[in-house]
CSV table of C-alpha atoms and ligand atoms in Angstrom, one decimal:
chain,number,residue,atom,x,y,z
A,10,MET,CA,95.1,120.3,87.1
A,11,ARG,CA,93.8,116.7,87.0
A,12,ALA,CA,90.7,116.0,89.1
A,13,ILE,CA,88.0,113.4,89.5
A,14,VAL,CA,84.7,115.1,88.7
A,15,GLN,CA,81.1,114.0,89.1
A,16,GLU,CA,78.5,114.9,86.5
A,17,ARG,CA,75.4,113.3,88.1
A,18,TYR,CA,74.3,110.7,90.7
A,19,GLY,CA,74.8,107.1,89.8
A,20,PRO,CA,77.2,104.1,89.9
A,21,PRO,CA,80.8,105.4,90.5
A,22,ARG,CA,82.2,104.0,87.3
A,23,GLU,CA,79.6,105.7,85.2
A,24,VAL,CA,79.4,109.2,86.8
A,25,LEU,CA,83.0,109.9,87.9
A,26,GLY,CA,85.7,110.8,85.5
A,27,LEU,CA,89.2,112.2,85.3
A,28,LYS,CA,89.2,115.8,83.9
A,29,GLU,CA,91.5,118.7,83.4
A,30,ILE,CA,90.0,121.7,85.4
A,31,ASP,CA,91.2,125.0,86.9
A,32,ARG,CA,93.1,125.0,90.2
A,33,PRO,CA,90.9,126.2,93.0
A,34,GLU,CA,91.9,129.4,94.8
A,35,ALA,CA,92.3,129.7,98.6
A,36,GLY,CA,89.9,132.1,100.4
A,37,PRO,CA,91.2,134.2,103.3
A,38,GLY,CA,91.0,131.4,105.9
A,39,ASP,CA,91.9,128.6,103.5
A,40,VAL,CA,94.9,126.7,102.4
A,41,LEU,CA,95.7,125.5,98.9
A,42,VAL,CA,97.2,122.0,99.2
A,43,ARG,CA,99.1,120.0,96.6
A,44,VAL,CA,97.5,116.6,97.3
A,45,ARG,CA,99.7,113.6,97.8
A,46,ALA,CA,97.0,111.2,99.0
A,47,GLY,CA,93.3,111.1,99.7
A,48,SER,CA,91.0,108.5,101.3
A,49,VAL,CA,87.5,107.3,100.4
A,50,ASN,CA,84.7,107.4,103.1
A,51,THR,CA,81.0,106.9,103.5
A,52,PRO,CA,80.1,110.5,102.5
A,53,ASP,CA,81.9,109.9,99.2
A,54,TRP,CA,79.8,107.0,98.1
A,55,ILE,CA,76.6,108.7,99.3
A,56,ALA,CA,77.4,111.9,97.4
A,57,VAL,CA,78.3,109.9,94.2
A,58,THR,CA,75.4,107.5,94.2
A,59,GLY,CA,72.9,109.8,95.7
A,60,VAL,CA,71.6,107.1,98.1
A,61,PRO,CA,69.9,107.1,100.5
A,62,TYR,CA,67.7,109.3,98.2
A,63,VAL,CA,66.5,111.4,101.1
A,64,LEU,CA,70.0,112.9,101.4
A,65,ARG,CA,69.6,114.4,97.9
A,66,LEU,CA,67.5,117.0,99.7
A,67,GLN,CA,70.8,118.4,100.9
A,68,GLY,CA,72.8,118.0,97.7
A,69,GLY,CA,70.2,118.9,95.1
A,70,LEU,CA,67.9,116.5,93.3
A,71,ARG,CA,70.1,116.6,90.3
A,72,LYS,CA,73.8,116.9,90.8
A,73,SER,CA,75.5,120.0,89.4
A,74,PRO,CA,78.2,119.0,86.9
A,75,ASN,CA,81.9,119.2,87.5
A,76,VAL,CA,81.8,118.6,91.2
A,77,VAL,CA,85.1,117.3,92.6
A,78,ARG,CA,84.7,114.5,95.2
A,79,GLY,CA,86.7,113.5,98.2
A,80,SER,CA,87.1,115.0,101.7
A,81,ASP,CA,90.2,113.6,103.3
A,82,LEU,CA,93.7,114.4,102.2
A,83,ALA,CA,97.4,114.6,103.0
A,84,GLY,CA,99.8,116.8,101.1
A,85,ILE,CA,102.0,119.8,100.9
A,86,VAL,CA,100.8,123.4,101.4
A,87,GLU,CA,101.2,125.3,98.1
A,88,ALA,CA,99.7,128.7,99.3
A,89,VAL,CA,97.8,130.2,102.2
A,90,GLY,CA,95.0,132.7,102.4
A,91,ALA,CA,95.5,136.2,103.8
A,92,ASN,CA,94.3,135.3,107.3
A,93,VAL,CA,96.3,132.1,107.7
A,94,THR,CA,99.4,132.7,109.9
A,95,ASP,CA,100.1,129.2,111.3
A,96,LEU,CA,100.8,127.3,108.1
A,97,ALA,CA,103.2,128.1,105.3
A,98,PRO,CA,104.0,126.9,101.8
A,99,GLY,CA,106.0,123.7,102.0
A,100,ASP,CA,104.4,122.4,105.2
A,101,ALA,CA,103.3,118.8,105.1
A,102,VAL,CA,99.7,118.6,106.4
A,103,PHE,CA,96.7,116.2,106.6
A,104,GLY,CA,93.1,116.9,107.2
A,105,SER,CA,89.8,117.5,105.5
A,106,VAL,CA,88.2,119.8,102.9
A,107,TRP,CA,84.8,118.8,104.4
A,108,THR,CA,82.3,121.7,104.7
A,109,SER,CA,79.1,119.7,103.9
A,110,GLN,CA,78.0,116.3,102.6
A,111,PHE,CA,77.8,117.7,99.1
A,112,ALA,CA,80.6,120.3,99.1
A,113,THR,CA,82.1,121.1,95.7
A,114,ALA,CA,85.8,121.4,96.6
A,115,GLY,CA,87.2,117.9,96.7
A,116,ALA,CA,90.4,116.1,97.6
A,117,PHE,CA,90.4,113.7,94.6
A,118,ALA,CA,92.5,116.2,92.7
A,119,GLU,CA,96.1,117.4,92.3
A,120,TYR,CA,95.2,120.6,94.2
A,121,THR,CA,92.5,121.4,96.6
A,122,VAL,CA,91.5,124.0,99.1
A,123,ALA,CA,90.7,123.3,102.8
A,124,PRO,CA,89.9,125.5,105.8
A,125,ALA,CA,93.2,126.0,107.8
A,126,ALA,CA,91.4,124.9,110.9
A,127,GLN,CA,90.8,121.5,109.4
A,128,LEU,CA,94.4,120.8,108.7
A,129,ALA,CA,97.2,119.7,111.0
A,130,PRO,CA,100.9,119.1,110.5
A,131,MET,CA,101.7,115.6,109.3
A,132,PRO,CA,102.6,113.2,112.1
A,133,GLU,CA,106.3,112.3,112.3
A,134,GLY,CA,107.3,109.2,110.5
A,135,VAL,CA,103.9,108.6,108.9
A,136,GLY,CA,103.3,108.3,105.2
A,137,PHE,CA,100.8,110.4,103.2
A,138,GLU,CA,98.6,107.4,102.5
A,139,GLU,CA,98.4,106.4,106.1
A,140,ALA,CA,97.7,109.9,107.3
A,141,ALA,CA,95.0,110.5,104.7
A,142,ALA,CA,93.4,107.2,105.8
A,143,ALA,CA,93.3,108.3,109.4
A,144,VAL,CA,91.3,111.6,108.9
A,145,MET,CA,87.6,110.7,108.9
A,146,SER,CA,87.9,107.1,110.1
A,147,GLY,CA,90.4,107.8,112.8
A,148,VAL,CA,88.8,111.0,114.1
A,149,THR,CA,85.4,109.4,114.1
A,150,ALA,CA,86.7,106.5,116.2
A,151,LEU,CA,88.6,108.9,118.5
A,152,CYS,CA,85.6,111.1,119.1
A,153,ALA,CA,83.5,108.0,119.9
A,154,MET,CA,85.9,106.3,122.3
A,155,ARG,CA,87.5,109.4,123.9
A,156,ASP,CA,84.7,111.9,124.1
A,157,THR,CA,81.3,110.2,123.6
A,158,VAL,CA,82.0,107.5,126.2
A,159,GLU,CA,85.4,108.2,127.7
A,160,VAL,CA,86.6,104.6,127.4
A,161,ARG,CA,88.7,103.5,130.4
A,162,LYS,CA,90.7,100.6,131.6
A,163,GLY,CA,88.7,97.4,132.2
A,164,MET,CA,85.6,98.5,130.2
A,165,LYS,CA,84.1,95.9,127.9
A,166,VAL,CA,83.8,97.5,124.5
A,167,LEU,CA,82.2,95.8,121.4
A,168,VAL,CA,82.9,97.2,118.0
A,169,ASN,CA,80.4,96.0,115.3
A,170,GLY,CA,82.1,96.4,111.9
A,171,ALA,CA,85.5,96.0,113.5
A,172,SER,CA,87.4,95.4,110.2
A,173,GLY,CA,86.2,98.5,108.4
A,174,GLY,CA,87.7,102.0,108.2
A,175,VAL,CA,86.2,103.3,111.4
A,176,GLY,CA,86.2,99.9,113.1
A,177,THR,CA,89.9,99.2,112.7
A,178,PHE,CA,90.7,102.6,114.4
A,179,ALA,CA,88.0,102.0,117.1
A,180,VAL,CA,89.4,98.6,118.1
A,181,GLN,CA,92.9,100.0,118.4
A,182,ILE,CA,91.9,103.2,120.3
A,183,ALA,CA,89.7,101.3,122.8
A,184,ALA,CA,92.5,98.7,123.4
A,185,HIS,CA,95.0,101.6,123.8
A,186,TYR,CA,92.8,103.1,126.6
A,187,GLY,CA,92.9,99.7,128.3
A,188,ALA,CA,89.4,98.3,127.3
A,189,GLU,CA,88.7,94.6,126.8
A,190,VAL,CA,87.6,94.8,123.2
A,191,THR,CA,85.4,92.5,121.2
A,192,GLY,CA,85.4,92.9,117.5
A,193,VAL,CA,82.6,91.7,115.2
A,194,CYS,CA,83.6,91.0,111.6
A,195,SER,CA,83.7,88.1,109.1
A,196,GLY,CA,85.9,85.2,109.8
A,197,ALA,CA,88.3,86.3,107.0
A,198,ASN,CA,89.2,89.4,109.0
A,199,ALA,CA,89.3,87.8,112.5
A,200,GLU,CA,93.1,87.6,112.6
A,201,LEU,CA,93.5,91.3,111.6
A,202,VAL,CA,91.0,92.4,114.3
A,203,ARG,CA,92.7,90.3,116.9
A,204,GLU,CA,96.1,91.7,115.9
A,205,LEU,CA,94.8,95.3,116.2
A,206,GLY,CA,94.0,94.6,119.9
A,207,ALA,CA,90.6,92.8,120.2
A,208,ARG,CA,90.7,90.2,122.9
A,209,HIS,CA,87.6,88.5,121.5
A,210,VAL,CA,86.3,88.3,117.9
A,211,VAL,CA,82.8,87.3,116.9
A,212,ASP,CA,82.4,86.1,113.3
A,213,TYR,CA,78.9,87.4,112.4
A,214,ASN,CA,78.4,84.4,110.0
A,215,GLU,CA,78.8,82.0,113.0
A,216,ASP,CA,77.4,84.0,116.0
A,217,ASP,CA,75.0,86.8,116.8
A,218,PHE,CA,76.4,89.1,119.5
A,219,THR,CA,73.0,90.4,120.4
A,220,ARG,CA,71.9,86.9,121.4
A,221,SER,CA,75.1,85.5,123.0
A,222,GLY,CA,74.3,86.6,126.6
A,223,GLU,CA,77.5,88.6,126.8
A,224,ARG,CA,77.1,92.2,128.1
A,225,TYR,CA,79.2,95.3,127.1
A,226,ASP,CA,79.8,98.7,128.7
A,227,VAL,CA,80.0,100.3,125.2
A,228,ILE,CA,78.7,99.1,121.8
A,229,LEU,CA,79.9,101.1,118.8
A,230,ASP,CA,77.7,99.9,116.0
A,231,ASN,CA,79.1,100.8,112.6
A,232,VAL,CA,76.8,98.4,110.8
A,233,LEU,CA,73.3,98.6,112.3
A,234,ASN,CA,72.4,95.3,110.9
A,235,HIS,CA,70.3,94.4,114.0
A,236,PRO,CA,67.4,96.4,115.3
A,237,PRO,CA,68.8,98.8,117.9
A,238,ARG,CA,66.5,97.6,120.7
A,239,ARG,CA,68.0,94.1,120.2
A,240,THR,CA,71.5,95.5,120.2
A,241,ALA,CA,70.8,97.4,123.4
A,242,ARG,CA,69.9,94.2,125.1
A,243,ALA,CA,73.6,93.4,125.0
A,244,LEU,CA,74.5,96.4,127.1
A,245,ALA,CA,75.6,96.0,130.7
A,246,PRO,CA,73.8,98.1,133.3
A,247,GLY,CA,74.9,101.7,132.7
A,248,GLY,CA,76.2,100.7,129.2
A,249,VAL,CA,76.1,103.0,126.2
A,250,LEU,CA,75.1,102.3,122.6
A,251,ILE,CA,76.7,104.4,119.9
A,252,PRO,CA,74.7,104.0,116.7
A,253,ASN,CA,77.1,104.9,113.8
A,254,SER,CA,75.9,103.9,110.5
A,255,ILE,CA,73.8,105.4,107.7
A,256,GLY,CA,73.6,101.8,106.5
A,257,ASN,CA,74.4,100.2,103.2
A,258,SER,CA,71.1,99.1,101.7
A,259,GLY,CA,70.5,102.2,99.7
A,260,GLY,CA,67.0,103.2,98.7
A,261,LEU,CA,65.1,106.1,100.2
A,262,LEU,CA,66.4,105.9,103.8
A,263,ALA,CA,69.0,103.1,104.0
A,264,GLY,CA,70.0,102.9,107.7
A,265,LEU,CA,68.5,106.2,108.7
A,266,GLY,CA,65.4,104.3,109.8
A,267,ARG,CA,67.4,102.3,112.3
A,268,MET,CA,69.3,105.5,113.4
A,269,ALA,CA,65.9,107.0,114.1
A,270,GLY,CA,64.9,103.9,116.0
A,271,ALA,CA,68.0,104.2,118.1
A,272,LYS,CA,67.2,107.8,118.9
A,273,LEU,CA,63.7,106.8,120.0
A,274,LEU,CA,65.2,104.1,122.2
A,275,GLY,CA,67.3,106.7,123.9
A,276,MET,CA,64.5,109.3,124.1
A,277,THR,CA,62.2,106.9,125.8
A,278,GLY,CA,64.9,106.1,128.4
A,279,ARG,CA,65.1,102.4,127.5
A,280,ALA,CA,68.9,102.7,126.8
A,281,ASP,CA,71.7,105.2,127.0
A,282,VAL,CA,72.0,106.0,123.3
A,283,ARG,CA,74.6,108.5,122.2
A,284,PHE,CA,75.3,109.7,118.7
A,285,SER,CA,78.9,110.6,118.0
A,286,PRO,CA,79.8,113.3,115.5
A,287,SER,CA,83.2,113.3,113.8
A,288,VAL,CA,84.8,116.6,114.6
A,289,THR,CA,87.6,117.1,112.1
A,290,ASN,CA,89.4,120.1,113.7
A,291,ARG,CA,93.2,120.6,114.2
A,292,GLU,CA,93.0,119.5,117.9
A,293,ASN,CA,91.5,116.1,117.0
A,294,LEU,CA,93.8,115.7,113.9
A,295,THR,CA,96.8,116.4,116.1
A,296,ALA,CA,95.5,113.8,118.7
A,297,ILE,CA,95.1,111.0,116.1
A,298,GLY,CA,98.4,112.1,114.5
A,299,GLU,CA,100.1,111.6,117.9
A,300,LEU,CA,98.6,108.1,118.2
A,301,LEU,CA,99.9,107.3,114.7
A,302,ALA,CA,103.4,108.8,115.3
A,303,SER,CA,103.8,106.9,118.6
A,304,GLY,CA,102.8,103.6,117.0
A,305,ALA,CA,99.8,103.2,119.4
A,306,VAL,CA,97.5,103.0,116.4
A,307,ARG,CA,98.2,102.4,112.7
A,308,SER,CA,96.1,102.9,109.5
A,309,VAL,CA,95.0,99.7,108.0
A,310,VAL,CA,95.0,100.3,104.2
A,311,ASP,CA,93.0,97.9,102.1
A,312,ARG,CA,94.3,99.2,98.9
A,313,ALA,CA,95.8,102.4,97.4
A,314,TYR,CA,94.4,103.3,94.0
A,315,PRO,CA,96.0,105.8,91.6
A,316,LEU,CA,93.9,109.0,91.0
A,317,GLU,CA,92.6,107.9,87.7
A,318,GLU,CA,91.2,104.7,89.3
A,319,THR,CA,89.1,106.7,91.9
A,320,PRO,CA,85.8,105.5,90.3
A,321,ALA,CA,86.9,101.8,91.1
A,322,ALA,CA,88.0,102.9,94.6
A,323,VAL,CA,84.6,104.5,95.4
A,324,ALA,CA,82.8,101.4,93.9
A,325,HIS,CA,84.9,99.2,96.2
A,326,MET,CA,83.9,101.3,99.3
A,327,PHE,CA,80.3,100.9,98.2
A,328,THR,CA,80.6,97.1,98.6
A,329,HIS,CA,81.1,97.6,102.3
A,330,ARG,CA,83.7,94.9,102.3
A,331,ALA,CA,86.7,97.1,102.5
A,332,ARG,CA,89.3,95.8,105.0
A,333,GLY,CA,90.3,99.0,106.7
A,334,ASN,CA,90.6,102.1,104.6
A,335,ILE,CA,90.7,102.8,100.8
A,336,VAL,CA,93.3,105.3,99.7
A,337,ILE,CA,93.9,107.4,96.6
A,338,THR,CA,97.5,108.0,95.6
A,339,VAL,CA,97.5,111.4,93.8
A,340,ALA,CA,101.2,111.9,93.5
A,341,ALA,CA,104.0,109.6,94.5
B,4,LIG,N1,79.8,109.6,113.0
B,4,LIG,C1,80.4,110.0,111.9
B,4,LIG,O1,80.6,111.2,111.7
B,4,LIG,C2,80.8,109.0,110.8
B,4,LIG,C3,81.9,109.3,110.0
B,4,LIG,C4,82.3,108.3,109.0
B,4,LIG,C5,81.6,107.1,109.0
B,4,LIG,N2,80.5,106.9,109.8
B,4,LIG,C6,79.8,105.6,109.7
B,4,LIG,O2,80.6,104.6,110.0
B,4,LIG,C7,80.2,103.4,109.4
B,4,LIG,C8,81.4,102.5,109.0
B,4,LIG,O3,82.1,103.1,108.0
B,4,LIG,P1,83.5,102.5,107.4
B,4,LIG,O4,84.2,103.6,106.8
B,4,LIG,O5,84.1,101.7,108.5
B,4,LIG,O6,83.1,101.6,106.2
B,4,LIG,P2,82.0,100.5,105.8
B,4,LIG,O7,82.1,100.3,104.4
B,4,LIG,O8,80.7,100.8,106.4
B,4,LIG,O9,82.5,99.2,106.6
B,4,LIG,C9,83.2,98.1,106.0
B,4,LIG,C10,83.2,97.0,107.0
B,4,LIG,O10,81.9,96.6,107.4
B,4,LIG,C11,82.0,95.2,107.8
B,4,LIG,N3,80.7,94.6,107.7
B,4,LIG,C12,79.8,94.5,106.7
B,4,LIG,N4,78.8,93.8,107.1
B,4,LIG,C13,78.9,93.5,108.4
B,4,LIG,C14,78.2,92.8,109.4
B,4,LIG,N5,77.0,92.2,109.1
B,4,LIG,N6,78.6,92.7,110.7
B,4,LIG,C15,79.9,93.2,111.0
B,4,LIG,N7,80.6,93.8,110.1
B,4,LIG,C16,80.2,94.0,108.8
B,4,LIG,C17,82.9,94.6,106.8
B,4,LIG,O11,83.6,93.6,107.4
B,4,LIG,P3,83.8,92.1,106.8
B,4,LIG,O12,84.4,92.4,105.4
B,4,LIG,O13,84.7,91.4,107.7
B,4,LIG,O14,82.4,91.6,106.6
B,4,LIG,C18,83.9,95.7,106.4
B,4,LIG,O15,85.1,95.6,107.1
B,4,LIG,C19,79.4,103.8,108.2
B,4,LIG,O16,78.1,103.2,108.2
B,4,LIG,C20,79.3,105.3,108.3
B,4,LIG,O17,77.9,105.7,108.1
B,4,LIG,C21,80.1,107.8,110.7
């Protein structure tokens, strides 16, 4: 089968290439999926570039060759493992192969293997590209808005990085729950973010939300471009800060320093700081699938790249200027 494999850490166009490799085999609890579409996410550029460097401690200081990248997918079940009883060949599914940051089974391939518990039936009336785009970005936003803070009608929610993969879902989900949403993005994306449901848009080139005097019940910070203690000053009494960025500056730690600063802020009681894991299980995939199928949210797709152009797609993600999600079309 054709797959995008990584030989070492480095710039995506230099270290990723299309190769012919053997199809993976499904273990007892796994599903072999014929991939129709994948999507590119933060863990993909981290695993390809190997920055922030400190995360290489998880993935190995030197990357082992022939690792297939990509975690999110939508496709058709080809075969199921011996213990899988609730999915069958021919089923259309979407979900994640994710088992760790540096896992070796990847979705940027014609076939991949995913744990059955991390797949759900495709939402009715939704295309493979749109479904693949909603896996990590949509589930992360859902977990943050529904579980970490339980956003309710009338709450004032600010989303920093509102025009990115996670941000476009977070704006829509918070607005769907009845919040008054403020999106922070560049002026070029203001109209998109407004159209997704933000009542207010802050162009970060014109204004600084941490200094505006406005106060928010929830701040989902997908960028961490301000020190967390300054961001926390924009919280209303009882407000919650959700730091959600590994940052994009590369180097040894990238945004991990600011994530640690946010943790300290919470530990010392100076702000209610809550980290929000993305739990990609069937329940959460089904929930985001229902939001997609009902039209309450939609996937914003910046661009769909054919499988062989995956290196360019990952490089695009690495610019941190993607408008919504970046998708890989594996088979039409
Ligand atoms: N909790 C989890 O498990 C989890 C899972 C996935 C991702 N994440 C985190 O979520 C974050 C966002 O990921 P993403 O997929 O949405 O992609 P991303 O590449 O981090 O975000 C792209 C967006 O960032 C915006 N942006 C760049 N600089 C900005 C600034 N100074 N102020 C406001 N917006 C700015 C861009 O908007 P403009 O083009 O308009 O400037 C673009 O739309 C990542 O940092 C990642 O670490 C967490």
